[in-house]
CSV table of C-alpha atoms in Angstrom, one decimal:
chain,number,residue,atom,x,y,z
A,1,UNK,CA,148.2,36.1,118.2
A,2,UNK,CA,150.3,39.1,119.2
A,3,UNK,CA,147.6,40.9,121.2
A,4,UNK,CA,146.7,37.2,123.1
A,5,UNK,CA,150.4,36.7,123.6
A,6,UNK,CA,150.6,40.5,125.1
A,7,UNK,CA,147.0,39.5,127.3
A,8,UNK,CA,148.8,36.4,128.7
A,9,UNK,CA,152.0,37.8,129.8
A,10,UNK,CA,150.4,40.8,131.4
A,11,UNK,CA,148.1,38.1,133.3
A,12,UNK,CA,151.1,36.1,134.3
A,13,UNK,CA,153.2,38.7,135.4
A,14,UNK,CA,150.5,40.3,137.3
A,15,UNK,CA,149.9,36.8,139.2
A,16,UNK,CA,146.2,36.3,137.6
A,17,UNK,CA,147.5,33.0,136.2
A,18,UNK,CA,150.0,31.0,138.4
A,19,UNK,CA,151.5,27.5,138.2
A,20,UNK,CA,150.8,25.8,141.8
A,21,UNK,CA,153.4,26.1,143.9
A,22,UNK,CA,153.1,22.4,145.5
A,23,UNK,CA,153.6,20.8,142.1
A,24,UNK,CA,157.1,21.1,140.7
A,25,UNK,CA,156.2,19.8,137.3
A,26,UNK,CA,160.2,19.7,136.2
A,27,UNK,CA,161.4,17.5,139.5
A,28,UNK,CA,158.3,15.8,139.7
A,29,UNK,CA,158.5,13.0,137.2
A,30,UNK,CA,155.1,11.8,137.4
A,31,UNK,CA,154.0,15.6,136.8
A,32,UNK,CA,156.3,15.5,134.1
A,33,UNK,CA,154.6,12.7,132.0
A,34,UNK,CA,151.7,13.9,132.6
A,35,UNK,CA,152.1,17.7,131.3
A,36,UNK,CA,153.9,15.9,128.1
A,37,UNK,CA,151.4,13.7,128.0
A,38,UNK,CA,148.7,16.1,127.8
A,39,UNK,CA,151.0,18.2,124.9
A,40,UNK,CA,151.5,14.9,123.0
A,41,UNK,CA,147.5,14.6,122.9
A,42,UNK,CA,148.0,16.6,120.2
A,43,UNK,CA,148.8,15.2,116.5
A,44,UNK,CA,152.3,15.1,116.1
A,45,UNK,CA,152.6,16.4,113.1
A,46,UNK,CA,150.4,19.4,114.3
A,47,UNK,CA,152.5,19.6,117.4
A,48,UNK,CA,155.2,20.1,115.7
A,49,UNK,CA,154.1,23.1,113.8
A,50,UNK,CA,152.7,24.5,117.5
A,51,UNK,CA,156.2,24.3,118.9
A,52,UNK,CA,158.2,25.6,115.8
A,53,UNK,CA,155.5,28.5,116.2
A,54,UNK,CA,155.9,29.7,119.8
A,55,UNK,CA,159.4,28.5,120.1
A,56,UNK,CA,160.8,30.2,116.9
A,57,UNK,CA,162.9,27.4,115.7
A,58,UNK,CA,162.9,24.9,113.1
A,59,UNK,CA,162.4,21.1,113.7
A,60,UNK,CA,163.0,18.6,111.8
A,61,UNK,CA,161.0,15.5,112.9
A,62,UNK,CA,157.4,14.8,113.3
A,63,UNK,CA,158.5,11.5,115.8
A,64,UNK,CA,156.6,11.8,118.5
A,65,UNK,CA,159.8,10.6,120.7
A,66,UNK,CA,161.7,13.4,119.8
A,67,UNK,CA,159.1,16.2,120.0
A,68,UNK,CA,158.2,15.0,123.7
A,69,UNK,CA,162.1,15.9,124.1
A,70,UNK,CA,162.0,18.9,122.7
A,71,UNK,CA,159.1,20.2,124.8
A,72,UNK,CA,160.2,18.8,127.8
A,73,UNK,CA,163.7,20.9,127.0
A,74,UNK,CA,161.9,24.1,125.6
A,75,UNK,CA,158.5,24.2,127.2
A,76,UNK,CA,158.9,22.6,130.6
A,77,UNK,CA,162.8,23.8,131.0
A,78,UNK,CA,164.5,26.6,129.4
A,79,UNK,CA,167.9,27.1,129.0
A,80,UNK,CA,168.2,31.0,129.5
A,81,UNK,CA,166.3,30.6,133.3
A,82,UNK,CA,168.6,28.1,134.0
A,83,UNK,CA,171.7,29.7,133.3
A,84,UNK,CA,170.5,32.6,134.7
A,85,UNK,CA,170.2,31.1,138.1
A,86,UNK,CA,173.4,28.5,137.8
A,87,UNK,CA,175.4,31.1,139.0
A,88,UNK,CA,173.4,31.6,142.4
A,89,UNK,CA,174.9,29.5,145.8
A,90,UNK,CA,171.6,27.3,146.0
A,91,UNK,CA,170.8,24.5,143.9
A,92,UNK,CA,168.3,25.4,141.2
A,93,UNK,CA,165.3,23.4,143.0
A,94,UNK,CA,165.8,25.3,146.1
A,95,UNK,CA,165.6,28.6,144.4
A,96,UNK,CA,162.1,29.6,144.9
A,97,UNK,CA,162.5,32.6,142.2
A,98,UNK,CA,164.1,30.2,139.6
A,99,UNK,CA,160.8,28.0,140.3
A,100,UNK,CA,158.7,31.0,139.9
A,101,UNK,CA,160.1,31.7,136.7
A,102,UNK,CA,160.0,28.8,135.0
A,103,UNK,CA,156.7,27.9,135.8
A,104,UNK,CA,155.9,31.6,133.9
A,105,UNK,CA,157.8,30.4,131.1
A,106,UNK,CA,156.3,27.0,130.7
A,107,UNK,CA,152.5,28.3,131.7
A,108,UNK,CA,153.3,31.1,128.8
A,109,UNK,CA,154.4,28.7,126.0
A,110,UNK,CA,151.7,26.4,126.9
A,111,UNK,CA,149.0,28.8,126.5
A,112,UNK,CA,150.5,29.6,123.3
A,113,UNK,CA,150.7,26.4,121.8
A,114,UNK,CA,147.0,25.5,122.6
A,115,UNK,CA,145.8,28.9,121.0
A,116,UNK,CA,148.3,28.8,118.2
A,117,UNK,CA,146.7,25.5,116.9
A,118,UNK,CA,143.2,26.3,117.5
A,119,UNK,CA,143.5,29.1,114.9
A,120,UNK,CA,145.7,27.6,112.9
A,121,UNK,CA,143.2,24.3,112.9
A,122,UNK,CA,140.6,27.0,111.8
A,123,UNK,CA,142.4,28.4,109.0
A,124,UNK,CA,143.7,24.2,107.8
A,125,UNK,CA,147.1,25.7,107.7
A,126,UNK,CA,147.8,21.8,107.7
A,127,UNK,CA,145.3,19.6,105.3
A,128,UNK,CA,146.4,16.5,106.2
A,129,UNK,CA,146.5,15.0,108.6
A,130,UNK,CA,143.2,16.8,109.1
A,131,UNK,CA,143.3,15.6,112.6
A,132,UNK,CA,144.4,18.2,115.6
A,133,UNK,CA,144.0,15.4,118.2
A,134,UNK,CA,145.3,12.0,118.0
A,135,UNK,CA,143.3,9.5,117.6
A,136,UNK,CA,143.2,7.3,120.6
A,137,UNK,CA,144.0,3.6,119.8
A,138,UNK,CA,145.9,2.8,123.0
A,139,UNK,CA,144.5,2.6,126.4
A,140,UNK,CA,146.5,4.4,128.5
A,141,UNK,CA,146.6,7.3,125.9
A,142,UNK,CA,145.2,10.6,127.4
A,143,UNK,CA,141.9,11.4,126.2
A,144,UNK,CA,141.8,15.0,124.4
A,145,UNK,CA,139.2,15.7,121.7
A,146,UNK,CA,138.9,19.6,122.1
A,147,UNK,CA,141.2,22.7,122.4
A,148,UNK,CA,138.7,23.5,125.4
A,149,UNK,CA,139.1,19.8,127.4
A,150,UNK,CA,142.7,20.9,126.4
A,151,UNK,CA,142.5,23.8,128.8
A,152,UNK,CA,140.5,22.3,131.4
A,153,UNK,CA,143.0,18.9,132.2
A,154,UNK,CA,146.0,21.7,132.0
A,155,UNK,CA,144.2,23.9,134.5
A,156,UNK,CA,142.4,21.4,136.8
A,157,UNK,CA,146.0,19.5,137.4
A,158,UNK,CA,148.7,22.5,137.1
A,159,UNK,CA,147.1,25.9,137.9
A,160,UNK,CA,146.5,27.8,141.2
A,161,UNK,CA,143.2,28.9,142.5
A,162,UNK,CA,141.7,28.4,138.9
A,163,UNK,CA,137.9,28.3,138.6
A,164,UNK,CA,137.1,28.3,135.4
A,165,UNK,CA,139.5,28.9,133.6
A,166,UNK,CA,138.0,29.5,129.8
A,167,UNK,CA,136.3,32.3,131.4
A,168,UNK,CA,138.9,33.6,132.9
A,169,UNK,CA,140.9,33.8,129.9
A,170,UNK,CA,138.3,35.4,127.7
A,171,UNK,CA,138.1,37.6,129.8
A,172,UNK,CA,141.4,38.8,130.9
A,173,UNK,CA,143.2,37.8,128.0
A,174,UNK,CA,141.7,40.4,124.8
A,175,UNK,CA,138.9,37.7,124.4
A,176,UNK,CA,140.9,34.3,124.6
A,177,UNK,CA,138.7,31.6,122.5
A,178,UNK,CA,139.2,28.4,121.8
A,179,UNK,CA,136.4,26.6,119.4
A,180,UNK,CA,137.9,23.2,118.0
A,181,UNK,CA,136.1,20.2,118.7
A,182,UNK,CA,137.1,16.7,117.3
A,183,UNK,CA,134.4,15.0,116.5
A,184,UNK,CA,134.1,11.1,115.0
A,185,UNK,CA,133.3,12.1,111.6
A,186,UNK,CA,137.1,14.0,111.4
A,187,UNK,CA,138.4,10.8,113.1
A,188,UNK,CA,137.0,8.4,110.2
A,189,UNK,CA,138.5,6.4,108.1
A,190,UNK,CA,137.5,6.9,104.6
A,191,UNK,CA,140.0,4.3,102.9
A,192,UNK,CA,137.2,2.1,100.4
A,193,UNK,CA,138.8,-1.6,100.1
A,194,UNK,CA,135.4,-3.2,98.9
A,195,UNK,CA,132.4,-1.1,97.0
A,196,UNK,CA,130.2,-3.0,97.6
A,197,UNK,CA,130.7,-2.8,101.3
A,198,UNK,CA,132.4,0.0,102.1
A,199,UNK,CA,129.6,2.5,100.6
A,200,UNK,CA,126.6,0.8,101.9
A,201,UNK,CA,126.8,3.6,105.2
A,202,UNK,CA,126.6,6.8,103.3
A,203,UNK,CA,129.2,8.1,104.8
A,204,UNK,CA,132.0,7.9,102.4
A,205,UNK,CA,129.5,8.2,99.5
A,206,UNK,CA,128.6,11.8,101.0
A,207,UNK,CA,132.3,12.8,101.5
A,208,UNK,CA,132.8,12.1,97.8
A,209,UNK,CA,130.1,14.2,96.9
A,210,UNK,CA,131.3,16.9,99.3
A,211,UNK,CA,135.0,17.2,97.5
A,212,UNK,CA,133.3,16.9,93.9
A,213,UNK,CA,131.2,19.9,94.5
A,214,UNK,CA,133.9,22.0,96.7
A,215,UNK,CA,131.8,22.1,99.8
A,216,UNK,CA,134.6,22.9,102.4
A,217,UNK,CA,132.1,23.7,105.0
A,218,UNK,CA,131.1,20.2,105.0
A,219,UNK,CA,127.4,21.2,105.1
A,220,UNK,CA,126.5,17.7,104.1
A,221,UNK,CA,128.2,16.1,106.4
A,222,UNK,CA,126.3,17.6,109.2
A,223,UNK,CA,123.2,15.6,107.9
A,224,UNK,CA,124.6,12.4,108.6
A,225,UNK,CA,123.9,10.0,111.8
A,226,UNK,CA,126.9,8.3,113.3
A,227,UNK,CA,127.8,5.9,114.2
A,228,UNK,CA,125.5,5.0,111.4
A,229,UNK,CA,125.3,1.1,112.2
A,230,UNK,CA,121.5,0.8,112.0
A,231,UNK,CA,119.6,0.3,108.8
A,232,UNK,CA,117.7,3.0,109.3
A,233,UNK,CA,120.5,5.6,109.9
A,234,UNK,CA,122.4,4.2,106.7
A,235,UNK,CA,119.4,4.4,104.4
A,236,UNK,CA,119.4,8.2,106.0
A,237,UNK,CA,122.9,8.6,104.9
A,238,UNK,CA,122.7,7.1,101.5
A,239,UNK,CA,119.4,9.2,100.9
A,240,UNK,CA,121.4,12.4,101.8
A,241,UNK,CA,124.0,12.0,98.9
A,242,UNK,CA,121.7,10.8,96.4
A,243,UNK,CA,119.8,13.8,97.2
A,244,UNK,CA,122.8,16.0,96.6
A,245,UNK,CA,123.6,14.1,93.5
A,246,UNK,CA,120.1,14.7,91.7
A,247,UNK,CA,120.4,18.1,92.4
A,248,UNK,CA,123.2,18.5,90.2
A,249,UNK,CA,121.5,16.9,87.5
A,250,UNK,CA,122.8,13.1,87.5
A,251,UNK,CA,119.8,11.8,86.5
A,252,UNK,CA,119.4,8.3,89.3
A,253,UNK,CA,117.9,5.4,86.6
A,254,UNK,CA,119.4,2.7,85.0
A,255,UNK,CA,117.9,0.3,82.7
A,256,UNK,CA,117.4,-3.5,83.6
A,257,UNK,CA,115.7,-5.8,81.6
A,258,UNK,CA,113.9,-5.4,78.1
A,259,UNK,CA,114.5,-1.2,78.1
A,260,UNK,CA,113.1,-1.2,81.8
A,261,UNK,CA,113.9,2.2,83.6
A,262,UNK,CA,114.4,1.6,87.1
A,263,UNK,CA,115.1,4.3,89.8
A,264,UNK,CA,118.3,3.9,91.9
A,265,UNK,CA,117.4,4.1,95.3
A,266,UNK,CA,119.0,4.4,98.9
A,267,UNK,CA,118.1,1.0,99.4
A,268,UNK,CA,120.3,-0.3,96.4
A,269,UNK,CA,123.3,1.1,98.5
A,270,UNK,CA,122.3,0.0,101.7
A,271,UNK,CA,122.0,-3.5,100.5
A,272,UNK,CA,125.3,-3.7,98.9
A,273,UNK,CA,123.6,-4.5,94.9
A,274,UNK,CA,126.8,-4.2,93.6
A,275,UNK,CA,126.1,-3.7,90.2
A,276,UNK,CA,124.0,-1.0,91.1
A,277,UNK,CA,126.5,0.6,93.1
A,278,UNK,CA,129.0,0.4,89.8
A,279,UNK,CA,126.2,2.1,87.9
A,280,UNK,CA,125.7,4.7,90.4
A,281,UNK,CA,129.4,5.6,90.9
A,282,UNK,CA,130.0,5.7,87.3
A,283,UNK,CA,127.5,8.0,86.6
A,284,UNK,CA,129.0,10.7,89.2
A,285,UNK,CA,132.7,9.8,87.2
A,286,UNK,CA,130.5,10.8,83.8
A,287,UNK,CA,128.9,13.8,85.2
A,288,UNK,CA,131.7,15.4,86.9
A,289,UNK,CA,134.2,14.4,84.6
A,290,UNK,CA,132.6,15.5,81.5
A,291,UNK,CA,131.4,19.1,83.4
A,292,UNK,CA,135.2,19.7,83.7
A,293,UNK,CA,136.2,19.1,80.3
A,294,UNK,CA,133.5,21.2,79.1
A,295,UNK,CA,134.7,24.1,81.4
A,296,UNK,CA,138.2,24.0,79.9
């Protein structure tokens, strides 16, 4: 962070990046929104630990009221710059190097924010929410899903003469990189209310699987198909954790009938056999369970 911090201010102060000079983002309130909208894309709980970060202070609210406040007050305005010029004859707005300034500050902090919590998204600093982005519920919410489309809005609406401006941090700013992407899987809701419903996608089943055997990487996950509202791409689903399951030796049969073995089967899932299902989950709760008294 302190080499990109060092590759940023050299860029700003040499011109290469440059708040346009027709959009006064702190008089403009339309501008204004916008630029806290765009921040407030961000989770708030998240956010907050972006601006405690760059701006070196401790806050003490996740509400998402408050934390527009404070970057409007920190990020967009700053209370050194302004006292600094307060003592000048012309109003602070008229001041073309008190503009200039501040729009280094705020393009600075921002840039720091949006870099601070891609790595810190990288390294879950924060488990939950696991979320970087909110999750859009509301209409008139700004869409942002990636640290990159991040970038991009900032750029394309505040930013002088900028291109492309991913490139030209990577290059001029010791390798600038954003990666995080939110994708719909991150964004899922993996609250089960009814087993005999809830289960029948695959999805939730396979998360299970993934925490029981400590697969961070979420390699499993990866397999699915989402939205996963077709038959087919549930039965795909279920069939990836009952793969997973067999191969760490829970042995998928059950008895029915007069001694009868029967092989559970994706389509048990699918079709929401709840008794089935029961026998199926309770065989992961023996297996696992049982492993980790053993260990002990």
């Amino acid at each position: 962070m302190q080499s990109f911090r060092i590759g940023v201010e050299r860029e700003i102060a040499t011109g290469g990046l440059a708040m346009r000079k027709d959009k006064e983002v702190l008089k403009d309130l339309g501008l204004r929104k916008l630029f806290l909208d765009l921040l407030c894309a961000y989770n708030p709980v998240w956010l907050r630990l972006g601006l405690e970060t760059v701006l070196g202070e401790t806050l003490d609210s996740v509400n998402l009221r408050f934390l527009r406040r404070v970057a409007f007050e920190r990020v967009l305005d700053d209370p050194l710059i302004s006292h600094k010029f307060k003592e000048t004859k012309k109003g602070l707005f008229e001041n073309p190097d008190y503009i200039q300034e501040l729009g280094k500050h705020t393009l600075s902090k921002f840039l720091m924010i949006v870099m601070f919590l891609d790595t810190a998204k990288q390294a879950s600093l924060i488990d939950h929410p696991s979320c970087l982005f909110q999750i859009s519920k509301k209409e008139n919410r700004l869409e942002i899903k990636s640290s990159q489309r991040m970038l991009i809005h900032f750029a394309k609406e505040f930013l002088s003469g900028e291109g492309n401006i991913l490139k030209h941090l990577g290059h001029s700013c010791n390798s600038y990189k954003v990666v995080h992407s939110q994708s719909a899987l991150d964004e899922y809701d993996f609250y089960v209310k009814n087993i005999s419903v809830d289960l029948r996608n695959g999805i939730r089943l396979t998360r299970v699987i993934e925490i029981l055997t400590n697969n961070k990487k979420r390699t499993l996950s990866s397999k699915l198909r989402l939205p996963a509202e077709s038959r087919l791409q549930k039965l795909h689903n279920v069939a990836v954790a009952l793969e997973e399951i067999s191969k760490h030796g829970v042995q998928l049969q059950f008895v029915e009938g007069k001694n009868v073995t029967k092989a559970l089967s994706n389509r048990d899932i699918v079709d929401g056999v709840r008794g089935r299902t029961l026998t199926l989950l309770w065989k992961i709760i023996v297996h696992w369970k049982l492993n980790s008294i053993l260990s002990m």
